[in-house]
Amino acid sequence: MGRLLRQQKKTVALAESCSGGYIAHMLTEIPGASAYFEGGIIPYHNRHKAGLLDVSEEVLAQKGAVSEETVAQMAEGVRRQFGASIGLSSSGIAGPSGGWAEKPVGTVWIACATEKGVRTKKLQLTADRGLNIRLTGISVLNLLRQELANISE
Amino acid sequence: MGRLLRQQKKTVALAESCSGGYIAHMLTEIPGASAYFEGGIIPYHNRHKAGLLDVSEEVLAQKGAVSEETVAQMAEGVRRQFGASIGLSSSGIAGPSGGWAEKPVGTVWIACATEKGVRTKKLQLTADRGLNIRLTGISVLNLLRQELANISE
């Protein structure tokens, strides 16, 4: 991934809610990450999604934090904040508590924003918190890979 | 740590540079972390330390990103940004490149800010990037533990 980002001279910023820093950790474990990783925001509480990432209060109230609209605005917001080529985001219910009928534990939305627009994806993961964090991270990096390889699903 | 934070009704926010999200990941892997974890900022580039965390440009220019003054301002800045009881920060040279005579690879500063003030600590770690990230994370959590247990070194 680092190689593709370097080749294309692109930079990345992260807005991680349910993945809680795991994606940033994966990226920054690699030597030389500072060449393409601008930084990230972990807005664990909803008020920080609005305050730090400009997610609209209306979207948060009407669609909820775990929604396509919220992750899209998070990815666009963090891309703008850091002046990055690509903004990536996650928001979901990692568990074990916090789920309900409409959005059970393991419901996760992810997004990838570029100058061309935003792509989003819904994941329906497991009941295991640790596994949900890891699967979310890998899925977000896969969105990034598809973006860099110019693959649309 | 979660138990102590709950008992004392305190919340935490993180400003992670060289630890790159690892501390946030450790905290958010624990179920129920949202009760005491407000969120974090990973200002991987210096301009984001100034722009997002109000670290003074003068301090960055004169003392450098890896300095006592910078981590102190990062911890205070993130505490204020998130409205948390405690702000924690890290900034260092994880390696393998980036070191020089005065600040070799493995030089790391960490800080803990509360309403009472800021405590800082210098670490002189290893030549191994992965190990430096982990040791920084554990050292920051130890600062937090000392703060909650009211221990001063």
mmCIF file with all atom_site columns, C-alpha atoms in Angstrom, chain B:
data_model
loop_
_atom_site.group_PDB
_atom_site.id
_atom_site.type_symbol
_atom_site.label_atom_id
_atom_site.label_alt_id
_atom_site.label_comp_id
_atom_site.label_asym_id
_atom_site.label_entity_id
_atom_site.label_seq_id
_atom_site.pdbx_PDB_ins_code
_atom_site.Cartn_x
_atom_site.Cartn_y
_atom_site.Cartn_z
_atom_site.occupancy
_atom_site.B_iso_or_equiv
_atom_site.pdbx_formal_charge
_atom_site.auth_seq_id
_atom_site.auth_comp_id
_atom_site.auth_asym_id
_atom_site.auth_atom_id
_atom_site.pdbx_PDB_model_num
ATOM 1   C CA . MET B 1 1   ? -7.207  1.335  34.037 1.00 0.00 ? 1   MET B CA 1
ATOM 2   C CA . GLY B 1 2   ? -10.817 1.431  32.857 1.00 0.00 ? 2   GLY B CA 1
ATOM 3   C CA . ARG B 1 3   ? -11.937 0.586  36.376 1.00 0.00 ? 3   ARG B CA 1
ATOM 4   C CA . LEU B 1 4   ? -9.918  3.456  37.889 1.00 0.00 ? 4   LEU B CA 1
ATOM 5   C CA . LEU B 1 5   ? -11.212 5.906  35.269 1.00 0.00 ? 5   LEU B CA 1
ATOM 6   C CA . ARG B 1 6   ? -14.808 4.857  35.908 1.00 0.00 ? 6   ARG B CA 1
ATOM 7   C CA . GLN B 1 7   ? -14.406 5.023  39.696 1.00 0.00 ? 7   GLN B CA 1
ATOM 8   C CA . GLN B 1 8   ? -12.918 8.507  39.484 1.00 0.00 ? 8   GLN B CA 1
ATOM 9   C CA . LYS B 1 9   ? -15.363 9.581  36.733 1.00 0.00 ? 9   LYS B CA 1
ATOM 10  C CA . LYS B 1 10  ? -12.479 10.766 34.569 1.00 0.00 ? 10  LYS B CA 1
ATOM 11  C CA . THR B 1 11  ? -12.162 10.842 30.797 1.00 0.00 ? 11  THR B CA 1
ATOM 12  C CA . VAL B 1 12  ? -9.123  10.612 28.540 1.00 0.00 ? 12  VAL B CA 1
ATOM 13  C CA . ALA B 1 13  ? -8.063  12.091 25.192 1.00 0.00 ? 13  ALA B CA 1
ATOM 14  C CA . LEU B 1 14  ? -4.916  11.214 23.231 1.00 0.00 ? 14  LEU B CA 1
ATOM 15  C CA . ALA B 1 15  ? -2.494  13.148 21.012 1.00 0.00 ? 15  ALA B CA 1
ATOM 16  C CA . GLU B 1 16  ? -0.332  10.456 19.489 1.00 0.00 ? 16  GLU B CA 1
ATOM 17  C CA . SER B 1 17  ? 2.531   11.226 17.194 1.00 0.00 ? 17  SER B CA 1
ATOM 18  C CA . CYS B 1 18  ? 5.175   8.498  17.281 1.00 0.00 ? 18  CYS B CA 1
ATOM 19  C CA . SER B 1 19  ? 2.798   5.939  18.837 1.00 0.00 ? 19  SER B CA 1
ATOM 20  C CA . GLY B 1 20  ? 0.552   6.503  15.795 1.00 0.00 ? 20  GLY B CA 1
ATOM 21  C CA . GLY B 1 21  ? -2.780  5.258  17.180 1.00 0.00 ? 21  GLY B CA 1
ATOM 22  C CA . TYR B 1 22  ? -1.438  2.304  19.144 1.00 0.00 ? 22  TYR B CA 1
ATOM 23  C CA . ILE B 1 23  ? -2.545  3.705  22.515 1.00 0.00 ? 23  ILE B CA 1
ATOM 24  C CA . ALA B 1 24  ? -6.027  4.456  21.181 1.00 0.00 ? 24  ALA B CA 1
ATOM 25  C CA . HIS B 1 25  ? -6.162  0.905  19.858 1.00 0.00 ? 25  HIS B CA 1
ATOM 26  C CA . MET B 1 26  ? -5.162  -0.537 23.250 1.00 0.00 ? 26  MET B CA 1
ATOM 27  C CA . LEU B 1 27  ? -7.821  1.538  25.034 1.00 0.00 ? 27  LEU B CA 1
ATOM 28  C CA . THR B 1 28  ? -10.628 0.865  22.551 1.00 0.00 ? 28  THR B CA 1
ATOM 29  C CA . GLU B 1 29  ? -10.056 -2.879 22.387 1.00 0.00 ? 29  GLU B CA 1
ATOM 30  C CA . ILE B 1 30  ? -11.564 -3.036 25.886 1.00 0.00 ? 30  ILE B CA 1
ATOM 31  C CA . PRO B 1 31  ? -15.373 -3.319 25.900 1.00 0.00 ? 31  PRO B CA 1
ATOM 32  C CA . GLY B 1 32  ? -16.997 -0.253 27.433 1.00 0.00 ? 32  GLY B CA 1
ATOM 33  C CA . ALA B 1 33  ? -14.093 2.086  26.546 1.00 0.00 ? 33  ALA B CA 1
ATOM 34  C CA . SER B 1 34  ? -16.556 4.715  25.346 1.00 0.00 ? 34  SER B CA 1
ATOM 35  C CA . ALA B 1 35  ? -17.420 5.386  29.012 1.00 0.00 ? 35  ALA B CA 1
ATOM 36  C CA . TYR B 1 36  ? -14.042 7.075  29.551 1.00 0.00 ? 36  TYR B CA 1
ATOM 37  C CA . PHE B 1 37  ? -12.322 7.469  26.148 1.00 0.00 ? 37  PHE B CA 1
ATOM 38  C CA . GLU B 1 38  ? -13.264 10.734 24.421 1.00 0.00 ? 38  GLU B CA 1
ATOM 39  C CA . GLY B 1 39  ? -11.078 10.277 21.369 1.00 0.00 ? 39  GLY B CA 1
ATOM 40  C CA . GLY B 1 40  ? -7.752  11.257 19.918 1.00 0.00 ? 40  GLY B CA 1
ATOM 41  C CA . ILE B 1 41  ? -5.754  13.132 17.328 1.00 0.00 ? 41  ILE B CA 1
ATOM 42  C CA . ILE B 1 42  ? -2.792  11.674 15.471 1.00 0.00 ? 42  ILE B CA 1
ATOM 43  C CA . PRO B 1 43  ? -0.894  14.710 14.161 1.00 0.00 ? 43  PRO B CA 1
ATOM 44  C CA . TYR B 1 44  ? 1.696   12.759 12.201 1.00 0.00 ? 44  TYR B CA 1
ATOM 45  C CA . HIS B 1 45  ? 3.014   15.872 10.472 1.00 0.00 ? 45  HIS B CA 1
ATOM 46  C CA . ASN B 1 46  ? 4.244   18.898 12.379 1.00 0.00 ? 46  ASN B CA 1
ATOM 47  C CA . ARG B 1 47  ? 1.858   21.319 10.718 1.00 0.00 ? 47  ARG B CA 1
ATOM 48  C CA . HIS B 1 48  ? -1.030  19.319 12.220 1.00 0.00 ? 48  HIS B CA 1
ATOM 49  C CA . LYS B 1 49  ? 0.540   19.557 15.683 1.00 0.00 ? 49  LYS B CA 1
ATOM 50  C CA . ALA B 1 50  ? 0.230   23.325 15.286 1.00 0.00 ? 50  ALA B CA 1
ATOM 51  C CA . GLY B 1 51  ? -3.068  23.408 13.378 1.00 0.00 ? 51  GLY B CA 1
ATOM 52  C CA . LEU B 1 52  ? -5.074  20.828 15.323 1.00 0.00 ? 52  LEU B CA 1
ATOM 53  C CA . LEU B 1 53  ? -3.481  20.942 18.775 1.00 0.00 ? 53  LEU B CA 1
ATOM 54  C CA . ASP B 1 54  ? -2.333  24.557 19.095 1.00 0.00 ? 54  ASP B CA 1
ATOM 55  C CA . VAL B 1 55  ? 1.305   23.669 19.628 1.00 0.00 ? 55  VAL B CA 1
ATOM 56  C CA . SER B 1 56  ? 3.116   26.982 19.123 1.00 0.00 ? 56  SER B CA 1
ATOM 57  C CA . GLU B 1 57  ? 5.020   27.347 15.841 1.00 0.00 ? 57  GLU B CA 1
ATOM 58  C CA . GLU B 1 58  ? 7.831   28.914 17.858 1.00 0.00 ? 58  GLU B CA 1
ATOM 59  C CA . VAL B 1 59  ? 8.199   25.857 20.095 1.00 0.00 ? 59  VAL B CA 1
ATOM 60  C CA . LEU B 1 60  ? 8.174   23.539 17.060 1.00 0.00 ? 60  LEU B CA 1
ATOM 61  C CA . ALA B 1 61  ? 10.830  25.629 15.328 1.00 0.00 ? 61  ALA B CA 1
ATOM 62  C CA . GLN B 1 62  ? 13.074  26.200 18.345 1.00 0.00 ? 62  GLN B CA 1
ATOM 63  C CA . LYS B 1 63  ? 12.693  23.015 20.389 1.00 0.00 ? 63  LYS B CA 1
ATOM 64  C CA . GLY B 1 64  ? 11.544  20.592 17.684 1.00 0.00 ? 64  GLY B CA 1
ATOM 65  C CA . ALA B 1 65  ? 8.636   18.160 17.497 1.00 0.00 ? 65  ALA B CA 1
ATOM 66  C CA . VAL B 1 66  ? 10.441  15.722 19.777 1.00 0.00 ? 66  VAL B CA 1
ATOM 67  C CA . SER B 1 67  ? 10.770  17.900 22.857 1.00 0.00 ? 67  SER B CA 1
ATOM 68  C CA . GLU B 1 68  ? 9.366   18.336 26.347 1.00 0.00 ? 68  GLU B CA 1
ATOM 69  C CA . GLU B 1 69  ? 7.667   21.601 25.378 1.00 0.00 ? 69  GLU B CA 1
ATOM 70  C CA . THR B 1 70  ? 5.933   20.072 22.349 1.00 0.00 ? 70  THR B CA 1
ATOM 71  C CA . VAL B 1 71  ? 4.489   17.025 24.161 1.00 0.00 ? 71  VAL B CA 1
ATOM 72  C CA . ALA B 1 72  ? 3.355   19.259 27.030 1.00 0.00 ? 72  ALA B CA 1
ATOM 73  C CA . GLN B 1 73  ? 1.462   21.517 24.606 1.00 0.00 ? 73  GLN B CA 1
ATOM 74  C CA . MET B 1 74  ? 0.077   18.495 22.725 1.00 0.00 ? 74  MET B CA 1
ATOM 75  C CA . ALA B 1 75  ? -1.306  16.972 25.946 1.00 0.00 ? 75  ALA B CA 1
ATOM 76  C CA . GLU B 1 76  ? -2.832  20.286 27.037 1.00 0.00 ? 76  GLU B CA 1
ATOM 77  C CA . GLY B 1 77  ? -4.181  20.935 23.537 1.00 0.00 ? 77  GLY B CA 1
ATOM 78  C CA . VAL B 1 78  ? -5.916  17.582 23.152 1.00 0.00 ? 78  VAL B CA 1
ATOM 79  C CA . ARG B 1 79  ? -7.335  17.754 26.681 1.00 0.00 ? 79  ARG B CA 1
ATOM 80  C CA . ARG B 1 80  ? -8.908  21.115 25.773 1.00 0.00 ? 80  ARG B CA 1
ATOM 81  C CA . GLN B 1 81  ? -10.078 20.037 22.279 1.00 0.00 ? 81  GLN B CA 1
ATOM 82  C CA . PHE B 1 82  ? -11.961 17.009 23.610 1.00 0.00 ? 82  PHE B CA 1
ATOM 83  C CA . GLY B 1 83  ? -13.022 18.494 26.946 1.00 0.00 ? 83  GLY B CA 1
ATOM 84  C CA . ALA B 1 84  ? -11.403 15.521 28.725 1.00 0.00 ? 84  ALA B CA 1
ATOM 85  C CA . SER B 1 85  ? -10.167 15.282 32.325 1.00 0.00 ? 85  SER B CA 1
ATOM 86  C CA . ILE B 1 86  ? -6.795  13.963 31.185 1.00 0.00 ? 86  ILE B CA 1
ATOM 87  C CA . GLY B 1 87  ? -4.772  14.575 27.999 1.00 0.00 ? 87  GLY B CA 1
ATOM 88  C CA . LEU B 1 88  ? -1.953  12.189 27.056 1.00 0.00 ? 88  LEU B CA 1
ATOM 89  C CA . SER B 1 89  ? 0.648   12.672 24.325 1.00 0.00 ? 89  SER B CA 1
ATOM 90  C CA . SER B 1 90  ? 3.662   11.138 22.606 1.00 0.00 ? 90  SER B CA 1
ATOM 91  C CA . SER B 1 91  ? 6.271   12.445 20.184 1.00 0.00 ? 91  SER B CA 1
ATOM 92  C CA . GLY B 1 92  ? 9.483   10.689 19.266 1.00 0.00 ? 92  GLY B CA 1
ATOM 93  C CA . ILE B 1 93  ? 11.721  9.147  16.665 1.00 0.00 ? 93  ILE B CA 1
ATOM 94  C CA . ALA B 1 94  ? 10.391  5.621  16.183 1.00 0.00 ? 94  ALA B CA 1
ATOM 95  C CA . GLY B 1 95  ? 12.985  4.765  13.541 1.00 0.00 ? 95  GLY B CA 1
ATOM 96  C CA . PRO B 1 96  ? 14.584  3.194  11.705 1.00 0.00 ? 96  PRO B CA 1
ATOM 97  C CA . SER B 1 97  ? 15.477  6.528  10.040 1.00 0.00 ? 97  SER B CA 1
ATOM 98  C CA . GLY B 1 98  ? 15.130  10.088 11.289 1.00 0.00 ? 98  GLY B CA 1
ATOM 99  C CA . GLY B 1 99  ? 17.598  10.106 14.164 1.00 0.00 ? 99  GLY B CA 1
ATOM 100 C CA . TRP B 1 100 ? 20.674  12.266 14.570 1.00 0.00 ? 100 TRP B CA 1
ATOM 101 C CA . ALA B 1 101 ? 23.405  12.778 17.193 1.00 0.00 ? 101 ALA B CA 1
ATOM 102 C CA . GLU B 1 102 ? 21.367  14.946 19.518 1.00 0.00 ? 102 GLU B CA 1
ATOM 103 C CA . LYS B 1 103 ? 18.141  12.927 19.158 1.00 0.00 ? 103 LYS B CA 1
ATOM 104 C CA . PRO B 1 104 ? 18.950  9.350  18.135 1.00 0.00 ? 104 PRO B CA 1
ATOM 105 C CA . VAL B 1 105 ? 16.296  6.827  17.057 1.00 0.00 ? 105 VAL B CA 1
ATOM 106 C CA . GLY B 1 106 ? 14.398  5.785  20.189 1.00 0.00 ? 106 GLY B CA 1
ATOM 107 C CA . THR B 1 107 ? 14.267  9.288  21.705 1.00 0.00 ? 107 THR B CA 1
ATOM 108 C CA . VAL B 1 108 ? 10.664  9.826  22.840 1.00 0.00 ? 108 VAL B CA 1
ATOM 109 C CA . TRP B 1 109 ? 8.889   12.424 24.979 1.00 0.00 ? 109 TRP B CA 1
ATOM 110 C CA . ILE B 1 110 ? 5.525   11.701 26.610 1.00 0.00 ? 110 ILE B CA 1
ATOM 111 C CA . ALA B 1 111 ? 3.173   13.872 28.684 1.00 0.00 ? 111 ALA B CA 1
ATOM 112 C CA . CYS B 1 112 ? 0.075   13.761 30.865 1.00 0.00 ? 112 CYS B CA 1
ATOM 113 C CA . ALA B 1 113 ? -2.002  16.926 31.327 1.00 0.00 ? 113 ALA B CA 1
ATOM 114 C CA . THR B 1 114 ? -4.701  17.452 33.933 1.00 0.00 ? 114 THR B CA 1
ATOM 115 C CA . GLU B 1 115 ? -6.384  20.476 35.506 1.00 0.00 ? 115 GLU B CA 1
ATOM 116 C CA . LYS B 1 116 ? -3.443  20.529 37.959 1.00 0.00 ? 116 LYS B CA 1
ATOM 117 C CA . GLY B 1 117 ? -0.767  20.829 35.268 1.00 0.00 ? 117 GLY B CA 1
ATOM 118 C CA . VAL B 1 118 ? 1.425   18.687 33.020 1.00 0.00 ? 118 VAL B CA 1
ATOM 119 C CA . ARG B 1 119 ? 3.865   15.908 33.811 1.00 0.00 ? 119 ARG B CA 1
ATOM 120 C CA . THR B 1 120 ? 6.427   14.952 31.157 1.00 0.00 ? 120 THR B CA 1
ATOM 121 C CA . LYS B 1 121 ? 8.926   12.141 30.761 1.00 0.00 ? 121 LYS B CA 1
ATOM 122 C CA . LYS B 1 122 ? 11.779  11.412 28.387 1.00 0.00 ? 122 LYS B CA 1
ATOM 123 C CA . LEU B 1 123 ? 12.312  7.855  27.182 1.00 0.00 ? 123 LEU B CA 1
ATOM 124 C CA . GLN B 1 124 ? 15.434  6.548  25.517 1.00 0.00 ? 124 GLN B CA 1
ATOM 125 C CA . LEU B 1 125 ? 14.248  3.408  23.755 1.00 0.00 ? 125 LEU B CA 1
ATOM 126 C CA . THR B 1 126 ? 15.609  1.014  21.141 1.00 0.00 ? 126 THR B CA 1
ATOM 127 C CA . ALA B 1 127 ? 16.545  0.924  17.451 1.00 0.00 ? 127 ALA B CA 1
ATOM 128 C CA . ASP B 1 128 ? 13.453  -1.182 16.650 1.00 0.00 ? 128 ASP B CA 1
ATOM 129 C CA . ARG B 1 129 ? 10.410  0.741  15.342 1.00 0.00 ? 129 ARG B CA 1
ATOM 130 C CA . GLY B 1 130 ? 7.768   -1.791 16.386 1.00 0.00 ? 130 GLY B CA 1
ATOM 131 C CA . LEU B 1 131 ? 9.233   -2.123 19.850 1.00 0.00 ? 131 LEU B CA 1
ATOM 132 C CA . ASN B 1 132 ? 9.520   1.664  20.249 1.00 0.00 ? 132 ASN B CA 1
ATOM 133 C CA . ILE B 1 133 ? 5.819   2.091  19.399 1.00 0.00 ? 133 ILE B CA 1
ATOM 134 C CA . ARG B 1 134 ? 4.829   -0.559 21.946 1.00 0.00 ? 134 ARG B CA 1
ATOM 135 C CA . LEU B 1 135 ? 7.148   0.707  24.684 1.00 0.00 ? 135 LEU B CA 1
ATOM 136 C CA . THR B 1 136 ? 5.881   4.264  24.146 1.00 0.00 ? 136 THR B CA 1
ATOM 137 C CA . GLY B 1 137 ? 2.285   3.052  24.466 1.00 0.00 ? 137 GLY B CA 1
ATOM 138 C CA . ILE B 1 138 ? 2.942   1.165  27.674 1.00 0.00 ? 138 ILE B CA 1
ATOM 139 C CA . SER B 1 139 ? 4.890   4.105  29.148 1.00 0.00 ? 139 SER B CA 1
ATOM 140 C CA . VAL B 1 140 ? 2.030   6.520  28.396 1.00 0.00 ? 140 VAL B CA 1
ATOM 141 C CA . LEU B 1 141 ? -0.474  4.173  30.027 1.00 0.00 ? 141 LEU B CA 1
ATOM 142 C CA . ASN B 1 142 ? 1.879   3.986  33.015 1.00 0.00 ? 142 ASN B CA 1
ATOM 143 C CA . LEU B 1 143 ? 1.845   7.807  33.265 1.00 0.00 ? 143 LEU B CA 1
ATOM 144 C CA . LEU B 1 144 ? -1.945  7.585  33.269 1.00 0.00 ? 144 LEU B CA 1
ATOM 145 C CA . ARG B 1 145 ? -1.894  4.886  35.958 1.00 0.00 ? 145 ARG B CA 1
ATOM 146 C CA . GLN B 1 146 ? 0.396   7.005  38.134 1.00 0.00 ? 146 GLN B CA 1
ATOM 147 C CA . GLU B 1 147 ? -1.883  10.004 37.653 1.00 0.00 ? 147 GLU B CA 1
ATOM 148 C CA . LEU B 1 148 ? -4.973  8.010  38.658 1.00 0.00 ? 148 LEU B CA 1
ATOM 149 C CA . ALA B 1 149 ? -3.187  6.397  41.617 1.00 0.00 ? 149 ALA B CA 1
ATOM 150 C CA . ASN B 1 150 ? -1.812  9.811  42.613 1.00 0.00 ? 150 ASN B CA 1
ATOM 151 C CA . ILE B 1 151 ? 1.760   8.559  42.449 1.00 0.00 ? 151 ILE B CA 1
ATOM 152 C CA . SER B 1 152 ? 4.542   10.976 41.611 1.00 0.00 ? 152 SER B CA 1
ATOM 153 C CA . GLU B 1 153 ? 7.855   9.484  40.618 1.00 0.00 ? 153 GLU B CA 1
#
